[in-house]
Coordinates of C-alpha atoms in Angstrom, one line a residue:
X664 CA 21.2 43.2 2.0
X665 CA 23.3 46.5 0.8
X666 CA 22.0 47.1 -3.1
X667 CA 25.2 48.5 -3.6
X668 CA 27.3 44.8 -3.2
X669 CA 25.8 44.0 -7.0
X670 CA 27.0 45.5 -10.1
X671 CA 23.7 47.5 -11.7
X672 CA 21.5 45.8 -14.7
X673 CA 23.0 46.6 -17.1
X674 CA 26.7 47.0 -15.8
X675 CA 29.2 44.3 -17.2
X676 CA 27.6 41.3 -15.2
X677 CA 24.7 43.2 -14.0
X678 CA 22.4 41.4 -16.4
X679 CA 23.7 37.9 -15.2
X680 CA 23.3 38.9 -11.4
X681 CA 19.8 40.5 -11.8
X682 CA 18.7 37.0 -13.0
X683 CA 20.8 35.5 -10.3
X684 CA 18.8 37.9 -7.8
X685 CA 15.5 37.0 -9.4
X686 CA 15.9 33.4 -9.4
X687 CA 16.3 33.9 -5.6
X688 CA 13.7 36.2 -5.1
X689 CA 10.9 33.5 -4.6
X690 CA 13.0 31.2 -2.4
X691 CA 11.1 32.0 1.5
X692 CA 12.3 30.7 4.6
X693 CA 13.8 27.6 5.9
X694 CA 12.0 25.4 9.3
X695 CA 14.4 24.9 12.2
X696 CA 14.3 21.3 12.5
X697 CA 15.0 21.7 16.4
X698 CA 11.9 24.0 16.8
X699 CA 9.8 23.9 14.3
X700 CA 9.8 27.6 14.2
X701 CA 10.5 29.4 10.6
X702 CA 13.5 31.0 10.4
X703 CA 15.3 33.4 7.5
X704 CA 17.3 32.8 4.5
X705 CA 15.6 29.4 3.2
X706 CA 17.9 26.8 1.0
X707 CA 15.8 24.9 -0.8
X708 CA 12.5 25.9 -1.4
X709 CA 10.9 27.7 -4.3
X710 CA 7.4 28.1 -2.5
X711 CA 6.0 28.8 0.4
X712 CA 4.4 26.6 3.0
X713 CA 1.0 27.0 3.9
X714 CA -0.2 27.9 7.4
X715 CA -2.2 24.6 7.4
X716 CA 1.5 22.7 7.4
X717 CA 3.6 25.5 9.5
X718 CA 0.8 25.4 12.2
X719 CA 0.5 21.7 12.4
X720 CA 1.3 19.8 15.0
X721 CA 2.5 16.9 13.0
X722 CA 4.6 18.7 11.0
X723 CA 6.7 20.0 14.1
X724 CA 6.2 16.3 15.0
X725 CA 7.9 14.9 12.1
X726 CA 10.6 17.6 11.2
X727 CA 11.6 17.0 15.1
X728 CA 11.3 13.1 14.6
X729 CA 13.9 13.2 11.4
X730 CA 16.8 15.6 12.0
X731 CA 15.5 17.0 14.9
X732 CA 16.3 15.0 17.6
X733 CA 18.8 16.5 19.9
X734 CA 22.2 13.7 20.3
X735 CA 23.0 11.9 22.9
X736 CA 26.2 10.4 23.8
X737 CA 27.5 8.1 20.2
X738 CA 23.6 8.0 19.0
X739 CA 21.7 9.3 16.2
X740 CA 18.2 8.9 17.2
X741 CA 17.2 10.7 13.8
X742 CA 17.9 7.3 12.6
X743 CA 15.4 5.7 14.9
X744 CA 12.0 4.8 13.2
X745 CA 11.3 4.4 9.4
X746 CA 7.6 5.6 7.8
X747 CA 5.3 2.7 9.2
X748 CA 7.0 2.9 12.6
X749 CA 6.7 6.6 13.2
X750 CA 3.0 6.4 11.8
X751 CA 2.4 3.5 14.4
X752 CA 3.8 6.1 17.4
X753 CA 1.9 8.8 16.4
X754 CA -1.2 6.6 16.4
X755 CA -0.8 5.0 20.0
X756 CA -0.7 8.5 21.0
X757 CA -4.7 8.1 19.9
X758 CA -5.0 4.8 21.7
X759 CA -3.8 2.4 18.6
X760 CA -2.2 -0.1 20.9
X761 CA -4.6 -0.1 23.9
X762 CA -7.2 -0.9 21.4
X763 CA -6.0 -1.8 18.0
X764 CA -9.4 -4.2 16.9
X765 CA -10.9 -0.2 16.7
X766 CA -8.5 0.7 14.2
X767 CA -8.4 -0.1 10.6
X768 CA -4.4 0.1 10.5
X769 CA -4.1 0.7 6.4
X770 CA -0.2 2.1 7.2
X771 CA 1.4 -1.0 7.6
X772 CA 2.7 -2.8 4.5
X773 CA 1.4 -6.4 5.2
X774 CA -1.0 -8.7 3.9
X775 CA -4.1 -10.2 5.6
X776 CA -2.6 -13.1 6.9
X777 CA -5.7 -15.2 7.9
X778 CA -6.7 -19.0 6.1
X779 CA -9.7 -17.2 4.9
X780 CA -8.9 -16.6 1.6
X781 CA -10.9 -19.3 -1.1
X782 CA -8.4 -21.5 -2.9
X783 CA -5.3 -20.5 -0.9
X784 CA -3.2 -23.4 1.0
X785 CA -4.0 -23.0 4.7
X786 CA -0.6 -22.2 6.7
X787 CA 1.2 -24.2 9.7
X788 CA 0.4 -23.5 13.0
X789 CA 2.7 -26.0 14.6
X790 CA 6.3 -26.4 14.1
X791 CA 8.4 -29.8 13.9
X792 CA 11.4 -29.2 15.7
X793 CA 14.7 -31.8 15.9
X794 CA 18.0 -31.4 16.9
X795 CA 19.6 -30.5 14.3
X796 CA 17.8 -27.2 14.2
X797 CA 19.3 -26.4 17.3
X798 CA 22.4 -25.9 16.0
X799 CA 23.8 -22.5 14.3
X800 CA 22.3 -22.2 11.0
X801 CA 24.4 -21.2 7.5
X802 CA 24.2 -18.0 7.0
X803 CA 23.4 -18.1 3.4
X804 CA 20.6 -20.8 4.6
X805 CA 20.2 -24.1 4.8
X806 CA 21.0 -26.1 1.9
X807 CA 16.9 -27.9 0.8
X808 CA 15.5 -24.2 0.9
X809 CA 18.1 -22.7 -1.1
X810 CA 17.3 -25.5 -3.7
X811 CA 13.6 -25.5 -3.4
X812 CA 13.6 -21.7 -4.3
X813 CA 15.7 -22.3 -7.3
X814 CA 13.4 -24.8 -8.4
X815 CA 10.9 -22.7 -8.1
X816 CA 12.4 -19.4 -10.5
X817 CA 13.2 -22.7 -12.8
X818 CA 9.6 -23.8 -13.1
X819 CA 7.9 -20.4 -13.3
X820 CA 10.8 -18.1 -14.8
X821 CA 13.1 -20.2 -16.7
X822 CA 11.0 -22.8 -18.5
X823 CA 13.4 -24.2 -21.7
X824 CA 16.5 -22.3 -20.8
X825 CA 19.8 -23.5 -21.0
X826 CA 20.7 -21.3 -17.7
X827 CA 18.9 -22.6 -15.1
X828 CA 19.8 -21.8 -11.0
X829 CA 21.2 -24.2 -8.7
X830 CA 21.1 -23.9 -4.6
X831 CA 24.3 -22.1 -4.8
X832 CA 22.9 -19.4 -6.3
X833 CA 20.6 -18.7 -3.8
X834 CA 20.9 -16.8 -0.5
X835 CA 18.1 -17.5 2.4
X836 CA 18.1 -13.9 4.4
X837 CA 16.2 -13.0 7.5
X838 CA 13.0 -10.5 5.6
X839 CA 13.2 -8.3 3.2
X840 CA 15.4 -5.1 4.9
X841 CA 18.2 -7.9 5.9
X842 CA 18.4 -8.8 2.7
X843 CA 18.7 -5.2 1.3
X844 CA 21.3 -4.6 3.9
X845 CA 23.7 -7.3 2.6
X846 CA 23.0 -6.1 -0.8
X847 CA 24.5 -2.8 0.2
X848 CA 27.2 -4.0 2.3
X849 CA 28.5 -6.1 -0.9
X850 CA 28.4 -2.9 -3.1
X851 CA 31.5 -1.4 -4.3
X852 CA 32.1 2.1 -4.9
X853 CA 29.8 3.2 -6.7
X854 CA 27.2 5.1 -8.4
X855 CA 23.3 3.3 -7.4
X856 CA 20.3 4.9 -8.5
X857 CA 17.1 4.5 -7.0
X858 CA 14.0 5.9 -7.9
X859 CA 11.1 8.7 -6.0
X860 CA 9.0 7.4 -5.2
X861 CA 10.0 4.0 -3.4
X862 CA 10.0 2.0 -0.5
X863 CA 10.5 3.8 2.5
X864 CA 13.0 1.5 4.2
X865 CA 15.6 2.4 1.1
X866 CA 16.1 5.6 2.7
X867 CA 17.5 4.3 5.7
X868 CA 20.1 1.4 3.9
X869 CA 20.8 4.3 1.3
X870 CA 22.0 6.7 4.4
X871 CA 24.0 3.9 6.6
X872 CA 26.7 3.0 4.1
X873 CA 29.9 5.2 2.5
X874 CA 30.8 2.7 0.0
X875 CA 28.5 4.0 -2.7
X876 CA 27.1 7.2 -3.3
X877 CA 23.1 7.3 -3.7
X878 CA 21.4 9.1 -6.9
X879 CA 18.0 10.1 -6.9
X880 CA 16.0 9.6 -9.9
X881 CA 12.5 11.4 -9.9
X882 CA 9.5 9.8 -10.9
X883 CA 6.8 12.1 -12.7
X884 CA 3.5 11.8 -11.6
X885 CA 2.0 12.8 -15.2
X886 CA 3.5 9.4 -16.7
X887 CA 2.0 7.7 -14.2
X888 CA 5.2 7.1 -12.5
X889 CA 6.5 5.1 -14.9
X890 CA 10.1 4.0 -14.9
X891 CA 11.3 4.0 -18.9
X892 CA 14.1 2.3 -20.3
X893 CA 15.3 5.8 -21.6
X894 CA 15.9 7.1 -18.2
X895 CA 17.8 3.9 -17.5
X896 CA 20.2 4.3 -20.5
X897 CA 20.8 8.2 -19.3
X898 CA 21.3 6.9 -15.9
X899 CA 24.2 4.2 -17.4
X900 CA 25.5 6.4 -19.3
X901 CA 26.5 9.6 -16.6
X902 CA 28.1 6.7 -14.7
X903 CA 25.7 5.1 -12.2
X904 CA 26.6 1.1 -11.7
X905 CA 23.6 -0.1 -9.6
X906 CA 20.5 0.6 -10.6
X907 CA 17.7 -0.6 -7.4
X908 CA 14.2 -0.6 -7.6
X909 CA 11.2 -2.8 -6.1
X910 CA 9.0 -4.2 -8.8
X911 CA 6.3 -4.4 -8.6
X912 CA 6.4 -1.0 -7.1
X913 CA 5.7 0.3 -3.6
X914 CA 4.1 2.8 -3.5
X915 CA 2.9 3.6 -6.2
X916 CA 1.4 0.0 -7.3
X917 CA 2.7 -0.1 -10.9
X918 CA 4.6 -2.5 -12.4
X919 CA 7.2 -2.6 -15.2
X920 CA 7.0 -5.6 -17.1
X921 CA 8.2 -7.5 -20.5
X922 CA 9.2 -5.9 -23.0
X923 CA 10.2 -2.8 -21.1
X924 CA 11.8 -5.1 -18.1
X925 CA 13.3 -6.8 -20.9
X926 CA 14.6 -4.0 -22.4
X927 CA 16.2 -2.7 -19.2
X928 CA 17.6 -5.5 -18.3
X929 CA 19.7 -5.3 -21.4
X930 CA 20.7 -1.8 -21.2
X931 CA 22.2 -3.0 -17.8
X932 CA 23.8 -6.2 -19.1
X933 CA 27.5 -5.9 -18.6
X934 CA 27.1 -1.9 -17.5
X935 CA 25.2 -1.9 -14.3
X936 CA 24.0 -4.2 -11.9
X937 CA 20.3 -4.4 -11.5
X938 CA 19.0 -5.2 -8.1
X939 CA 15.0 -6.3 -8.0
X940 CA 13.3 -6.0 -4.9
X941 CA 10.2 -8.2 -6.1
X942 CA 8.5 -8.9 -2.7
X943 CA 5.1 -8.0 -4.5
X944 CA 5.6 -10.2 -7.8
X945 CA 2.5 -12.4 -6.9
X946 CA 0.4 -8.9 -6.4
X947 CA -0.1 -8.8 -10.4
X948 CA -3.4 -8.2 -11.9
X949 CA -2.2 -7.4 -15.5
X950 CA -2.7 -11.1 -17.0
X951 CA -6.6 -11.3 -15.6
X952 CA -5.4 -13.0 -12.1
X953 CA -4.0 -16.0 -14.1
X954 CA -1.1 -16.9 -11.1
X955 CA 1.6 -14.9 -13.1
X956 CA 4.6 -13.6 -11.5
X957 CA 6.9 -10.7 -12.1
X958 CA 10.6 -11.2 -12.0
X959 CA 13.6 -10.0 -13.7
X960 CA 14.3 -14.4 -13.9
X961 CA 12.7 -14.5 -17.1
X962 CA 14.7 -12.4 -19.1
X963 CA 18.2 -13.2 -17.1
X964 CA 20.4 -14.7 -20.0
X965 CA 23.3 -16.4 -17.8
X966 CA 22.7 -17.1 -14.2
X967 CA 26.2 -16.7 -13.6
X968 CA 26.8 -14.2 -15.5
X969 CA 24.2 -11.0 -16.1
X970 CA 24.3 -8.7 -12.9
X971 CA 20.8 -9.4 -11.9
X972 CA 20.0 -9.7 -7.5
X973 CA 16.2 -10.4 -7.1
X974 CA 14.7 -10.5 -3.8
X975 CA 11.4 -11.6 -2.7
X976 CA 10.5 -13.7 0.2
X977 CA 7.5 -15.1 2.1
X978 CA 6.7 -11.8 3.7
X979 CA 4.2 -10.5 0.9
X980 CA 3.2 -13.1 -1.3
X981 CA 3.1 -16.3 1.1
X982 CA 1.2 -14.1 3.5
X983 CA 3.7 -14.4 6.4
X984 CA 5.5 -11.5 7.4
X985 CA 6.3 -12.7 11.4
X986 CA 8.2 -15.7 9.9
X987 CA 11.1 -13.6 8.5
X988 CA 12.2 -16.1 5.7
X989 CA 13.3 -14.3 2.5
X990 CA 15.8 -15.2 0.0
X991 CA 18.0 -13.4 -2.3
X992 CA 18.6 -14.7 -6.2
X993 CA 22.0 -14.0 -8.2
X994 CA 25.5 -15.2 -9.4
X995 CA 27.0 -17.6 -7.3
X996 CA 30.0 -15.2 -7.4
X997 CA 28.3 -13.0 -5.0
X998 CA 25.9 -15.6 -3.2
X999 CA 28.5 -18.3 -1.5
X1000 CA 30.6 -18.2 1.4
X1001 CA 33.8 -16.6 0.5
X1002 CA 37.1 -18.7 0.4
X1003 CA 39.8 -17.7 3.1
X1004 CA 43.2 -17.8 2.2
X1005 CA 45.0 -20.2 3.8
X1006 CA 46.6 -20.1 7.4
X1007 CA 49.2 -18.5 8.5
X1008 CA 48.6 -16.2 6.3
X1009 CA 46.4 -13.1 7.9
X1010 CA 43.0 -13.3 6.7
X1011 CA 42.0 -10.4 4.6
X1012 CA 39.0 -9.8 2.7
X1013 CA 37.9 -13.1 1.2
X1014 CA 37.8 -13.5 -2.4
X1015 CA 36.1 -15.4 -5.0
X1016 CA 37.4 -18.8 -6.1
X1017 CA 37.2 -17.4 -9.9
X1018 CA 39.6 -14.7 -8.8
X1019 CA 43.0 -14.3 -10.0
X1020 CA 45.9 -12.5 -10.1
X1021 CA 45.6 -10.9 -13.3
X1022 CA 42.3 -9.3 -13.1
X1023 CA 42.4 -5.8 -12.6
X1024 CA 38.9 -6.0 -10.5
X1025 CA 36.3 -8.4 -10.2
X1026 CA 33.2 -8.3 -12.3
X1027 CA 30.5 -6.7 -11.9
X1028 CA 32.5 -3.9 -10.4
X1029 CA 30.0 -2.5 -8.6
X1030 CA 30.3 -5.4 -6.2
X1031 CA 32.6 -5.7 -3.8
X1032 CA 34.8 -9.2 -2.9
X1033 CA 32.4 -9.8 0.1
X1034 CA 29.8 -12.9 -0.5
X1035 CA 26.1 -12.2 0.3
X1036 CA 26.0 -15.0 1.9
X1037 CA 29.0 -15.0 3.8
X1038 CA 28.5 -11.0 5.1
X1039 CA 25.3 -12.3 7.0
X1040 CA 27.9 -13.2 9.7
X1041 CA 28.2 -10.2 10.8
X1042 CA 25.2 -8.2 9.6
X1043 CA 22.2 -10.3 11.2
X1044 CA 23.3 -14.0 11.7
X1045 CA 21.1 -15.9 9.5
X1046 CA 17.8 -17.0 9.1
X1047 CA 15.7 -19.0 12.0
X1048 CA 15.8 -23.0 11.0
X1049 CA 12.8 -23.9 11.7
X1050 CA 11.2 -21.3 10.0
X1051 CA 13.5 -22.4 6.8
X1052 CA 12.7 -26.1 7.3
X1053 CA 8.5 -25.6 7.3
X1054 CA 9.3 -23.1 4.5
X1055 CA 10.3 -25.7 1.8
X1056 CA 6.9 -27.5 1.3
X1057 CA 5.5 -24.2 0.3
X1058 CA 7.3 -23.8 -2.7
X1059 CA 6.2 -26.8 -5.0
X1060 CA 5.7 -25.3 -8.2
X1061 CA 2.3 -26.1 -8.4
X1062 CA 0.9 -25.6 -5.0
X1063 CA 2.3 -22.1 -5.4
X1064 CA 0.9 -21.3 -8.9
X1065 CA -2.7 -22.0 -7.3
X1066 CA -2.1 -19.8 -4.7
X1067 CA -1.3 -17.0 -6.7
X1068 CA -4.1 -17.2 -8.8
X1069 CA -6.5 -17.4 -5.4
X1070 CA -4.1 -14.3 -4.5
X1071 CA -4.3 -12.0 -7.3
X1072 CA -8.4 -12.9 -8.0
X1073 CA -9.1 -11.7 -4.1
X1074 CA -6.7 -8.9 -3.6
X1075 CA -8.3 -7.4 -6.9
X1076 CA -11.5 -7.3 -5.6
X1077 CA -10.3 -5.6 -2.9
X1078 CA -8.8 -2.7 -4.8
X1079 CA -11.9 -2.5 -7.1
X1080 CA -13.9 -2.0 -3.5
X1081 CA -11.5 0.9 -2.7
X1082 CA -11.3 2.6 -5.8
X1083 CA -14.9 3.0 -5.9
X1084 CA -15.2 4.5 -1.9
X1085 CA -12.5 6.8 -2.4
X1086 CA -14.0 8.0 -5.9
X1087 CA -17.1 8.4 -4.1
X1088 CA -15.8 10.6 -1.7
X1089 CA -14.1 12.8 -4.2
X1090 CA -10.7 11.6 -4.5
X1091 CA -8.9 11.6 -8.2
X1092 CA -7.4 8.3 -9.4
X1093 CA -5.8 8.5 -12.5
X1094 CA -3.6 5.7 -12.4
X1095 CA -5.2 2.5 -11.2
X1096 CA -2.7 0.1 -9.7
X1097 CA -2.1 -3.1 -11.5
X1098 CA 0.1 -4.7 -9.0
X1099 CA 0.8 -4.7 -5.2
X1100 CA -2.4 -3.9 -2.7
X1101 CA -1.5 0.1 -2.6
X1102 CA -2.9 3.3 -3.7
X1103 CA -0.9 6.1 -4.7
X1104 CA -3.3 8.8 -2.7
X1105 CA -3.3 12.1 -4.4
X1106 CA -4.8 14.4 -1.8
X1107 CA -4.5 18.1 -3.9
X1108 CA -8.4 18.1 -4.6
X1109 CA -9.5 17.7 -0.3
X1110 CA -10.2 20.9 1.8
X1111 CA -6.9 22.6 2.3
X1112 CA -6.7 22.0 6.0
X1113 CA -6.0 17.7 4.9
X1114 CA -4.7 18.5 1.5
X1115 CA -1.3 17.7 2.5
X1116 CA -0.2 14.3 3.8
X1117 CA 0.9 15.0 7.3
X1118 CA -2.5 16.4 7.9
X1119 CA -4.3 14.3 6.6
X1120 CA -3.0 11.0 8.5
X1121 CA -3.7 13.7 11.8
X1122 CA -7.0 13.5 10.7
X1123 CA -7.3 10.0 9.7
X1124 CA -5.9 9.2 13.3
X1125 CA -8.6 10.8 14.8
X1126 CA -10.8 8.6 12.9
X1127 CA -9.1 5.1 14.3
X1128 CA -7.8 4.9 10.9
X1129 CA -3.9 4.9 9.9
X1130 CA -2.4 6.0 6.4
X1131 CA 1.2 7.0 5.7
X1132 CA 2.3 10.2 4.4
X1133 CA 3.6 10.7 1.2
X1134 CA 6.6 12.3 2.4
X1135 CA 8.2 9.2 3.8
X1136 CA 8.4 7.8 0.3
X1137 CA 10.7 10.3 -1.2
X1138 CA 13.8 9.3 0.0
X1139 CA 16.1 11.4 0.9
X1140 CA 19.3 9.7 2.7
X1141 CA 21.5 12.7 2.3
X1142 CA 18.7 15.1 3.4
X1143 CA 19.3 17.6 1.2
X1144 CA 15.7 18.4 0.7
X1145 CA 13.0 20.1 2.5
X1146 CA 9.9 18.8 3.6
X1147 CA 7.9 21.3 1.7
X1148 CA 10.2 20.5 -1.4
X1149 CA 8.6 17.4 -1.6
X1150 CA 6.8 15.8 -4.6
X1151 CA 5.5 13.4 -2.3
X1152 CA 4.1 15.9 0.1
X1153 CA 0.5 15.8 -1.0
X1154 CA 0.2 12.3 -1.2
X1155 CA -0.5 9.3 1.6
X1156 CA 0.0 5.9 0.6
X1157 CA -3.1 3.3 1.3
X1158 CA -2.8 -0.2 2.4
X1159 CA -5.6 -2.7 0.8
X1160 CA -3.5 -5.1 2.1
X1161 CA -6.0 -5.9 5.4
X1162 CA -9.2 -8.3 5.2
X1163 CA -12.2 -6.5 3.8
X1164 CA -14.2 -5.5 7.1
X1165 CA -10.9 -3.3 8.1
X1166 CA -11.2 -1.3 4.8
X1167 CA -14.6 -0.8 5.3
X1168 CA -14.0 0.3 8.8
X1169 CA -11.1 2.2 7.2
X1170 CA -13.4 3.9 4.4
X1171 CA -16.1 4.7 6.8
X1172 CA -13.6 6.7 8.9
X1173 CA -12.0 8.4 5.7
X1174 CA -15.2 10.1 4.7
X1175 CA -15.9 11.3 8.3
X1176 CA -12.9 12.7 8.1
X1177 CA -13.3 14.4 4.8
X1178 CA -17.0 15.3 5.6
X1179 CA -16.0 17.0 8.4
X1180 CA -13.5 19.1 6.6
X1181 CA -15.5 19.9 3.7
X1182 CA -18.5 21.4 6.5
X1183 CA -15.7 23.3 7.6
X1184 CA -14.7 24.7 4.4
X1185 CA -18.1 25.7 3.3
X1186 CA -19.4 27.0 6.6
X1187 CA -15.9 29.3 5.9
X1188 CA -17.6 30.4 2.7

């Protein structure tokens, strides 16, 4: 660079420049995402990365796997495996799927699904199938699940309410990611927030859709991750009209809950919608494992009216993640099938019956004219029948208030046995989780060959064990961050989810692994 493009300090201007200069004196270099080779004049960073990450194998690995891919003809392969996925590749490269009873796999986000668990209802294993449930489905699901669910947020949510939800208020969805997917295709333009850390899969639904623009909103680590109905009012008030987060949260296992939930909920009344991905609301050990939910359902005022979605499902809290039955809560506005104008008329987008003529837009306005319910038609086709059909015993009130206190009172136990292996092994917990069955891993105080998380699921791997990286949780749908940028980087995110021998197969390979590194590091010194 010629010295002699700049005014001098001290020049008219020089004084700003030099600080202009300075503030990108400490900026390195950039990664080729192609290569994986460093190359000059770096964008984003303020630090540089280590040789442990720029001589990794997994790091070329992952910045090739996410940006990197080379096109081919109409495809974006970048777009081709979320967090738990790529993790899963990477492993059968180690022999995961020749042999996965030798791995304790605590990457994927699923509970132990096994009748094992004392006081829990045990789960079908055979299916009654009639004729009817040959037939095409609704896509907003079949009528007796829609109103079982209901019944359900009634009983445990909205106990002596006037506002109570009925079956049309209800939307049955094929897992969780379908249902976040016709969330987003019914958002208008608009601002939606979502918070870093979250779940990984966000990333992706954030990245596929131009009819709203996606705005980060960090997370510190020092408040425990803590979402505060402060930065919720400062969100509402620079504009943005969704506001989505899961809660209880992946990954960081911590929960926002009355008054605070309360509290956001009205700041968003009537400003922003609020969408409430609650898959883990049976996960909660804040009320001493007494079958206590979480759900944004208790403090919804009108059912009809306050811009609340919640979705949950049977995935996490029923224990059944291959059955694909999840539902999605809100105003019927947004949950029925749309009405069509009538023929001859061209059909155009459909529109609510509570439309008219004089409204300038419809209300919420960060939601578009389309019906959840109806846009499954063309996003994923519904929900599997039978599935919905053997679903609807399952949620009796009672039945399912006993399962979640046989839930809460075993998944504890199994977080109390992790804490105290990793603390063993040296790991810092601050913040233990009071919801969900993950740990927040912070890996800053390991050996600095596995202090980052890349590394260290590389070394996990070559234990049989399987962790996620940090890095997949900071999403990052417009990619306008480096890896090494990340506040996530130095982080992996534990699964207690599995039965208790896996994470003691899973602990015992950890502290190999960290053994090994820390004879490394003092044989070094």
């Amino acid at each position: 660079m010629d010295p002699n493009m700049f005014p001098k300090v001290g020049s008219k201007g020089g004084s700003s420049m030099a600080q202009h200069i300075s503030a990108f004196a400490s900026r390195k270099f950039s990664i080729n995402r192609n290569t994986g080779v460093p190359k000059p004049g770096r964008r984003f960073s303020i630090g540089e990365p280590s040789i442990n990450e720029t001589g990794s194998k997994v790091h070329r690995q992952f910045r090739n796997a996410h940006e990197g891919h080379l096109p081919h003809a109409g495809l974006d392969a970048s777009r081709a495996s979320t967090g738990v996925v790529w993790c899963t590749e990477r492993a059968s490269e180690f022999g995961f799927l020749e042999e996965p009873e030798k791995w304790a796999n605590l990457g994927q986000g699923a509970p132990e699904v096994d009748d094992d668990i004392p006081g829990c209802f045990p789960r079908p294993k055979t299916l009654e199938l009639n004729e009817n449930s040959r037939e095409y489905g609704p896509t907003a699901g079949i009528k007796p699940l829609r109103q079982a669910v209901a019944n359900l947020y009634n009983v445990m949510h909205r106990e002596g309410k006037d506002s109570q939800y009925t079956w049309e208020n209800v939307a049955i969805v094929p897992g969780g990611r379908a249902g976040l997917i016709r969330i987003a295709a019914v958002l208008n333009n608009a601002y939606v927030g979502f918070f870093i850390p979250d779940y990984t899969a966000y990333n992706e639904m954030l990245s596929l859709f131009k009819n709203f623009a996606a705005i980060p909103i960090p997370l510190s680590e020092e408040e425990g991750y803590h979402i505060h109905p402060e930065k919720i009012a400062e969100e509402i008030a620079r504009g943005t009209g969704v506001i989505l987060t899961s809660n209880p949260r992946n990954p960081t296992g911590r929960v926002i809950k009355n008054p605070e939930l309360a509290e956001i909920q009205d700041l968003c009344r009537e400003r922003a919608t609020f969408v409430s991905d609650e898959f883990y609301s049976g996960y909660n050990y804040t009320s001493d494992c007494d079958g206590t939910t979480i759900s944004a359902a208790d403090n919804v005022i009108d059912v009809d009216e306050d811009d609340v979605l919640i979705i949950d499902g049977l995935t996490k809290r029923f224990r059944l993640p291959g059955w694909r039955v999840a539902w999605i809560i809100g105003p019927k506005e947004f949950i029925k099938a749309c009405v069509l104008p009538p023929s001859p008329i061209p059909l155009l987008p459909s529109l609510p019956t509570s439309f008219n003529q004089s409204q300038t837009h419809l209300t919420p306005p960060s939601l578009s004219p389309h019906s959840i319910g109806s846009c499954g038609s063309y996003l994923d086709g519904g929900t599997n029948v039978p599935f919905q059909e053997a679903a609807i015993p399952m949620l009796e009130p009672s039945l399912v208030k006993a399962e979640m206190i046989a839930l809460q009172t075993h998944f504890r136990e199994k977080r109390d046995y992790v804490l105290t292996r990793l603390r063993a092994m040296g790991f810092v917990i601050k913040y233990v989780p009071d919801s969900t069955f993950y740990l927040w891993l912070n890996l800053e105080g390991l050996p600095g060959p596995i202090s980052d998380g890349l590394n260290f699921f590389q070394a996990c791997l070559e234990e049989k064990v399987i962790v996620v990286p940090g890095i997949f949780f900071d999403l990052n749908p417009a990619r306008r961050r480096d890896l090494f940028d990340s506040p996530c980087h130095h982080f992996v995110r534990f699964s207690y989810g599995p039965k208790m021998e896996t994470l003691r197969m899973g602990c015992d390979g950890i502290e190999r692994a960290v053994k090994k590194y820390r004879g490394l590091e003092s044989a070094v010194h």
